[in-house]
Each structure stands twice: as structure tokens, then as C-alpha cells.
PDB file of C-alpha atoms in Angstrom:
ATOM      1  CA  UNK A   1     119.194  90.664  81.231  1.00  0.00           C
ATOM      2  CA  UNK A   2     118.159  86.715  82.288  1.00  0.00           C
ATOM      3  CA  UNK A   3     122.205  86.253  82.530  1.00  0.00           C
ATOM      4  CA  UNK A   4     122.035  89.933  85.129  1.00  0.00           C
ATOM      5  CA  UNK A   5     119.442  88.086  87.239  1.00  0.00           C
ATOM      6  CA  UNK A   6     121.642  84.858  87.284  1.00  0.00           C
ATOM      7  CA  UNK A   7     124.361  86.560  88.555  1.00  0.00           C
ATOM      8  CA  UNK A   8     122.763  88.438  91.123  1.00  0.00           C
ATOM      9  CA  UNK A   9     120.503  85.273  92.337  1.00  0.00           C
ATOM     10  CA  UNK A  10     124.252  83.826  92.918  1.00  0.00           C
ATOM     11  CA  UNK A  11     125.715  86.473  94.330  1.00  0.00           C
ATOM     12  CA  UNK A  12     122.740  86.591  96.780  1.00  0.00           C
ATOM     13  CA  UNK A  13     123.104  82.932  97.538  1.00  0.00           C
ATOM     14  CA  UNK A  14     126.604  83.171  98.885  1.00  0.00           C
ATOM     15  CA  UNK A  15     125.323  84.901 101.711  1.00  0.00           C
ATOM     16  CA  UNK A  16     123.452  81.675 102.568  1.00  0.00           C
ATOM     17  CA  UNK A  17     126.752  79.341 101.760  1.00  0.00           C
ATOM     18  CA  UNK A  18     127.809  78.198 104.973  1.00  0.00           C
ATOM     19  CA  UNK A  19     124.199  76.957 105.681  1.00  0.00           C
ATOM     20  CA  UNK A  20     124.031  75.149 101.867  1.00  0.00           C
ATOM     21  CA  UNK A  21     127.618  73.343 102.384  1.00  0.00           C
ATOM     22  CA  UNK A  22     126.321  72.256 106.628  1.00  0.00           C
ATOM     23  CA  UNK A  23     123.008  71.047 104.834  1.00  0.00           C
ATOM     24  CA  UNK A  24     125.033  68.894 102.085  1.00  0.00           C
ATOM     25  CA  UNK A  25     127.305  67.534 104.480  1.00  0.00           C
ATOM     26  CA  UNK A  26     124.597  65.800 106.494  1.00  0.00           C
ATOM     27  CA  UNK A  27     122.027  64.859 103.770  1.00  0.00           C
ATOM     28  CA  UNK A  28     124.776  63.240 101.541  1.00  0.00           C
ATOM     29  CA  UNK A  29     122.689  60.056 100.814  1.00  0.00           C
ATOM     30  CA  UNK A  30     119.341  61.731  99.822  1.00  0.00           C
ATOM     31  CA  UNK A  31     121.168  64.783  98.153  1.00  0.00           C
ATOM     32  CA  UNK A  32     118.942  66.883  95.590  1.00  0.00           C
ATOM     33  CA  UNK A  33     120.464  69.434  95.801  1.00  0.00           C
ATOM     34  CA  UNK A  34     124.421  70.874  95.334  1.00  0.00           C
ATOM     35  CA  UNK A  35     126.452  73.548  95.795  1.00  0.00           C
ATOM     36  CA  UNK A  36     124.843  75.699  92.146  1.00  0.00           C
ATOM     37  CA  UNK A  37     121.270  75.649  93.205  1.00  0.00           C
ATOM     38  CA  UNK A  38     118.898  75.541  90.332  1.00  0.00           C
ATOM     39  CA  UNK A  39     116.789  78.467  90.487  1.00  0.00           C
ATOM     40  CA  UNK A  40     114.068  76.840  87.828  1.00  0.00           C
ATOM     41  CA  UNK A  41     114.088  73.968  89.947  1.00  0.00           C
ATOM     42  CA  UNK A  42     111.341  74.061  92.572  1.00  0.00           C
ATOM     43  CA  UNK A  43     112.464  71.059  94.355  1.00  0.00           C
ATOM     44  CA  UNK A  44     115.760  72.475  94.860  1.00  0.00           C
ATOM     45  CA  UNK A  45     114.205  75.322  95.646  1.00  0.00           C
ATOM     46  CA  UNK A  46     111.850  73.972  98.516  1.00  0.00           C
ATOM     47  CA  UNK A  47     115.262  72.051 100.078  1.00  0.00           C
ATOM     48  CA  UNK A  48     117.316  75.820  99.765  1.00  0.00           C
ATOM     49  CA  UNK A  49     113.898  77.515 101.516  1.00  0.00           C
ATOM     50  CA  UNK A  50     112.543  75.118 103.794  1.00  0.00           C
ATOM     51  CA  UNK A  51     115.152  72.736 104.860  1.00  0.00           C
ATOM     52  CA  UNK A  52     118.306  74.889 104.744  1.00  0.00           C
ATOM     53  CA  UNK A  53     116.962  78.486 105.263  1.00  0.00           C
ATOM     54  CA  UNK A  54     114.463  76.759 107.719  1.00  0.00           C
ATOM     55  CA  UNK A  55     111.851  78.897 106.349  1.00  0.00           C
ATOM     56  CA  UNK A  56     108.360  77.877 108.088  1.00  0.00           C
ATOM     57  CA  UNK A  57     105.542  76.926 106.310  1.00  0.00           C
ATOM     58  CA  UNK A  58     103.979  79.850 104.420  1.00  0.00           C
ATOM     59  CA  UNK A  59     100.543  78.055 103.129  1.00  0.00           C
ATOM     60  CA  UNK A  60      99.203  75.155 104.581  1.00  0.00           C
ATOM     61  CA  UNK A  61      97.966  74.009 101.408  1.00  0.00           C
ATOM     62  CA  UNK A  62     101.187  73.794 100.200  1.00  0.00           C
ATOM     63  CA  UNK A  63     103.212  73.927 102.378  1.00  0.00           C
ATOM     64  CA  UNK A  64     106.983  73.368 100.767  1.00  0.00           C
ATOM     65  CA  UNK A  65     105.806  75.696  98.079  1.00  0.00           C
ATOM     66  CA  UNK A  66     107.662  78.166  95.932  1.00  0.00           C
ATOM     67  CA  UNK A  67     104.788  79.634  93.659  1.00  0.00           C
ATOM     68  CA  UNK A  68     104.572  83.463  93.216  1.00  0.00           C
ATOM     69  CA  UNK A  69     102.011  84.029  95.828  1.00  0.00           C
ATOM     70  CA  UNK A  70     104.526  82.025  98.477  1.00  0.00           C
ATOM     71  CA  UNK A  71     107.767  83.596  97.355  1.00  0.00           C
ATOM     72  CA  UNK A  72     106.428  86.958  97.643  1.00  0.00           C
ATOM     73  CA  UNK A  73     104.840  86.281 101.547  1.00  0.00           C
ATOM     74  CA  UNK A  74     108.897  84.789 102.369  1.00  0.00           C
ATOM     75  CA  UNK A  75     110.506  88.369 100.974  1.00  0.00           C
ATOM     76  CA  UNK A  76     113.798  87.404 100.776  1.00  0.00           C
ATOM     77  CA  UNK A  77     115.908  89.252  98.126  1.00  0.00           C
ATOM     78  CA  UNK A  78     116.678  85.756  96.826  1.00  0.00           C
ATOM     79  CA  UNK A  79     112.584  85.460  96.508  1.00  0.00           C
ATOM     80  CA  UNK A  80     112.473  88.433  95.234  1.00  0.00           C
ATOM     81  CA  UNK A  81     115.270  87.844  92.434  1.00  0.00           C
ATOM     82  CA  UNK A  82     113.856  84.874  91.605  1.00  0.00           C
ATOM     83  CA  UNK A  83     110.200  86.548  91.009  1.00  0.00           C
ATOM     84  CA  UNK A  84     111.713  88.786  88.665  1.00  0.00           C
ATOM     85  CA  UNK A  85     113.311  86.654  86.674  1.00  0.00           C
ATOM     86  CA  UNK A  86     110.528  84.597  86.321  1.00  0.00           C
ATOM     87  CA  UNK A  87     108.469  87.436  84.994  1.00  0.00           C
ATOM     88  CA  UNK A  88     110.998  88.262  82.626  1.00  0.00           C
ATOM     89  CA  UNK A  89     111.260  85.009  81.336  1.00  0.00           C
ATOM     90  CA  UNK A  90     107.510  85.248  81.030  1.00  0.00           C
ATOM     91  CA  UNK A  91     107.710  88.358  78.939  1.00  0.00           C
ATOM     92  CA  UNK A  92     110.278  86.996  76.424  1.00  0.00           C
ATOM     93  CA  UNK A  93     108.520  83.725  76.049  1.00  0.00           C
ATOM     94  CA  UNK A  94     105.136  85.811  75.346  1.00  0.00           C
ATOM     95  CA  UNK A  95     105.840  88.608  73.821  1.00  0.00           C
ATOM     96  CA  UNK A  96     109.693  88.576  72.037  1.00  0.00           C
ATOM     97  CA  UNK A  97     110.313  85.122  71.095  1.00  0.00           C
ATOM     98  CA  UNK A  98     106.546  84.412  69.975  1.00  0.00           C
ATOM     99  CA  UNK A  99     105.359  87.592  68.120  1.00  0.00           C
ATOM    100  CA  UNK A 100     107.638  87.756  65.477  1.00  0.00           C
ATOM    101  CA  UNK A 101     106.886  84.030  65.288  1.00  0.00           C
ATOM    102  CA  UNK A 102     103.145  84.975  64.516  1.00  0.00           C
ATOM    103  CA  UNK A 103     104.272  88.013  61.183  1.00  0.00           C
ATOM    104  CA  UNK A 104     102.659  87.071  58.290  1.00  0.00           C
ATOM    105  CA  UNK A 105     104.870  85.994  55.447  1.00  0.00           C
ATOM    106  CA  UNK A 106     102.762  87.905  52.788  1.00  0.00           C
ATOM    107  CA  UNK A 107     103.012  91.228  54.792  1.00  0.00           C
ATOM    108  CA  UNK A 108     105.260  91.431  57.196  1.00  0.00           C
ATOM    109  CA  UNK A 109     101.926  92.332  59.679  1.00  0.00           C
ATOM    110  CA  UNK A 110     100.627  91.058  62.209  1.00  0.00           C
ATOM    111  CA  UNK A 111      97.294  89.810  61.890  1.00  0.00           C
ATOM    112  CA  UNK A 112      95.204  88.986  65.230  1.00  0.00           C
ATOM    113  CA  UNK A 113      92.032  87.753  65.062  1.00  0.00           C
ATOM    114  CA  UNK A 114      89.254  89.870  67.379  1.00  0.00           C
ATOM    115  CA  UNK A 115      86.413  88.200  68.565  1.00  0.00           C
ATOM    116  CA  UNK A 116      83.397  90.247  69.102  1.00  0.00           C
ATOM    117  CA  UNK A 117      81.773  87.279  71.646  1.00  0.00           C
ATOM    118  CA  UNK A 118      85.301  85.092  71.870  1.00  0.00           C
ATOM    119  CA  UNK A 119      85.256  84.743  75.699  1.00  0.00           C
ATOM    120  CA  UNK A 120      82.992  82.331  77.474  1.00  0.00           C
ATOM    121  CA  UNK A 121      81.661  85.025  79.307  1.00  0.00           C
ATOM    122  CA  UNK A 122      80.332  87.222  75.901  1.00  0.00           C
ATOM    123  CA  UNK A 123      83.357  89.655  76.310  1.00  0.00           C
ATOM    124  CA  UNK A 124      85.312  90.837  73.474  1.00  0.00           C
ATOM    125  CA  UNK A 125      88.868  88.638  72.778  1.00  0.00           C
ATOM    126  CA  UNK A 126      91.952  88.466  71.028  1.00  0.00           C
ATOM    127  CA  UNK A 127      93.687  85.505  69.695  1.00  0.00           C
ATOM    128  CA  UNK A 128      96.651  84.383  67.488  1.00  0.00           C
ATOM    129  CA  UNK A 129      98.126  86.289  69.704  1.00  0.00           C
ATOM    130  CA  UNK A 130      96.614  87.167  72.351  1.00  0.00           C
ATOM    131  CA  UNK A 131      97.033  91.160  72.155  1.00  0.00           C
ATOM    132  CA  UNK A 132      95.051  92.172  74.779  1.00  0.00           C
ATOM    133  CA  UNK A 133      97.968  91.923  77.385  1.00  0.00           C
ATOM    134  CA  UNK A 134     100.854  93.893  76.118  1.00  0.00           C
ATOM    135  CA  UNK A 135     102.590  95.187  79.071  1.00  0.00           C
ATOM    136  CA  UNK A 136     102.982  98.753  79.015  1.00  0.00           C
ATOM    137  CA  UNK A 137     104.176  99.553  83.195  1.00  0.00           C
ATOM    138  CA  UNK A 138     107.238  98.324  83.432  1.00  0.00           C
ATOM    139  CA  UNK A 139     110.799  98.724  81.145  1.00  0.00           C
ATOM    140  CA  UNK A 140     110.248  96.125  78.882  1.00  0.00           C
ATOM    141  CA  UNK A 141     106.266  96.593  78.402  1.00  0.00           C
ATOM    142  CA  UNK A 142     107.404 100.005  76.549  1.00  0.00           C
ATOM    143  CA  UNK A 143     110.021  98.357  73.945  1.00  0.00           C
ATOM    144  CA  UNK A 144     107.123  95.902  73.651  1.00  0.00           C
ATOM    145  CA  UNK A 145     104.369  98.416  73.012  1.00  0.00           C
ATOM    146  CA  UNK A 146     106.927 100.297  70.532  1.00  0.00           C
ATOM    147  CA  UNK A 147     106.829  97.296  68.173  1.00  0.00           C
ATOM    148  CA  UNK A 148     103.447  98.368  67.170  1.00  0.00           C
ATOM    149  CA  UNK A 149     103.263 100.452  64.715  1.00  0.00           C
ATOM    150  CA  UNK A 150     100.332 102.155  61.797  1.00  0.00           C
ATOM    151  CA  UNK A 151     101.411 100.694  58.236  1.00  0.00           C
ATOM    152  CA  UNK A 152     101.482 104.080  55.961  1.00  0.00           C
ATOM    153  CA  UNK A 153     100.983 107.446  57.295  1.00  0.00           C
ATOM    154  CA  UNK A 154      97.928 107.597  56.496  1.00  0.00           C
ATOM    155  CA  UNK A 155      96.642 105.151  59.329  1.00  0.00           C
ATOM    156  CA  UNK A 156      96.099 105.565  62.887  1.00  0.00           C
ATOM    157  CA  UNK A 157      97.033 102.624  65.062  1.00  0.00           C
ATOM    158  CA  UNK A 158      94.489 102.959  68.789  1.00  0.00           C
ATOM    159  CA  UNK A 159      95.447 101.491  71.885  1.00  0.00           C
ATOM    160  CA  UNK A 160      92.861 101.551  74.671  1.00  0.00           C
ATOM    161  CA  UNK A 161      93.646 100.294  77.935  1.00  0.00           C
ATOM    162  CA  UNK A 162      89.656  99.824  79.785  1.00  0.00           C
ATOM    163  CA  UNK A 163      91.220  98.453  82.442  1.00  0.00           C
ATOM    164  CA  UNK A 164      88.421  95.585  83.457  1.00  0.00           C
ATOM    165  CA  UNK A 165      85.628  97.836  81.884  1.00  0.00           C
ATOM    166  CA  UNK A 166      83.614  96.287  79.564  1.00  0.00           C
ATOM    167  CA  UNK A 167      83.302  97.711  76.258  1.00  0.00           C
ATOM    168  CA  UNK A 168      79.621  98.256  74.734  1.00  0.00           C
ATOM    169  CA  UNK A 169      80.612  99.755  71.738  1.00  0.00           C
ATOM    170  CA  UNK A 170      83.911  99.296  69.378  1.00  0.00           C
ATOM    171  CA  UNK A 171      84.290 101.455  66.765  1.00  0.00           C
TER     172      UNK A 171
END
């Protein structure tokens, strides 16, 4: 899927090729950037938004940015590509490539640790993994969800989603 985004980010960025080869041409001493921008790069990205899109400045506080909250106010499709993909890659890093990471040897389980006052604030928390953010509302939060599973028949596995409401009682 990363590979689907990287070849649509591309494809999106040849619409912008003329103005990427004119900027290259007359920056070639203080060139950070070529012809294959990198996406994960946000200096490269700041030159593609700012100096060759001639994007203006989106947040004063930063204002060559290219955080989420800035590439979502520029809507570009490349933006928005690039916004996805980033939340994918969040996803797999979180949830794919570190649960199965956390299984316990003896079991095969997964074994979280809940923390009836873990939070600063007194709330109730999860750790070693964190399971209290399993995506569920989008097409890979329900593979995700799948994964987790009663051991015998016998058992009942609960998911609750509160949805910022506190919980007084957990039973």
C-alpha cells in the first residue's frame, strides 16, 4: 500500500515538473532538492511548497512548515497524498510491525498491562502496548481490530469504545 501512495505522490508531482526543473536551474549552487523529491523529507518538502509551488505562508509560527495541521490548510492532492501516507506509516509502525513484537513467548497472547490510576490525571491506562487506540474507522483499523481474538470458546473478549467518557466502574 506505502509503494501505491509512492506512486501516486509521483504521479501527482509531474504535474508540478516544469516548475521543479525552472526552480533547479536557478538555485544550482544551494540545491536541496532534485528532480525525485523526498516526500519524508520536510526540507525538501518546504523548497517543493514554498519556494517552487510559491505557496504563502500558512502559520506564522512556522511559517515554511509541513506538519499535519499545515498540509491539510494548503489542500493540495500532493498534501493530501502525503497525509495519508503518513498515517499509514503511522499505523504499521504502531500497530503491525510492533504488536506481534509485544506476543508472549509462553502463550502466544498478548498481555497488556491496565492501570486502574496509570494516567497523570487518575484515568484508567493501558501500556505494553498501548491498547486503548486501536483504530477501528478506517480500512486498516478493521484488519487491526480482527487480530483480537477470545482464547477458547468459552471466553468473551469486550471492546468498549467511551469515546472521552470517563469510566467509574470496570467490571
Amino acid at each position: 500500500i506505502l509503494k501505491e501512495y509512492e506512486a501516486q505522490f509521483y504521479s501527482e508531482l509531474e504535474e508540478y515538473s516544469t516548475q521543479i526543473e525552472e526552480y533547479i536551474n536557478k538555485n544550482k549552487r544551494n540545491l536541496k532538492i532534485d528532480r525525485k523529491i523526498n516526500y519524508n523529507s520536510p526540507t525538501q518538502l518546504a523548497i517543493l511548497l514554498y519556494d517552487v509551488l510559491k505557496i504563502g505562508v500558512i502559520d506564522k509560527k512556522s511559517p515554511r512548515g509541513t506538519g499535519e495541521d499545515i498540509l491539510q490548510k494548503i489542500d493540495l492532492p500532493l498534501c493530501n497524498l502525503i497525509l495519508e501516507k503518513r498515517g499509514l506509516e503511522k499505523l504499521l509502525g504502531t500497530y503491525i510491525d510492533k504488536l506481534p513484537e509485544c506476543v508472549s513467548d509462553k502463550d502466544g497472547r498478548l498481555h497488556a498491562k491496565f492501570n486502574q490510576v496509570g494516567a497523570g490525571t487518575g484515568r484508567f491506562s493501558s501500556s505494553d502496548p498501548n491498547l486503548q487506540n486501536i483504530p477501528i474507522r478506517d480500512d486498516l483499523g478493521k484488519p487491526i481490530r480482527a487480530a483480537f481474538v477470545a482464547s477458547d470458546a468459552d471466553h468473551t473478549l469486550v471492546a468498549a469504545d467511551y469515546s472521552q467518557i470517563e469510566l467509574r466502574l470496570m467490571a
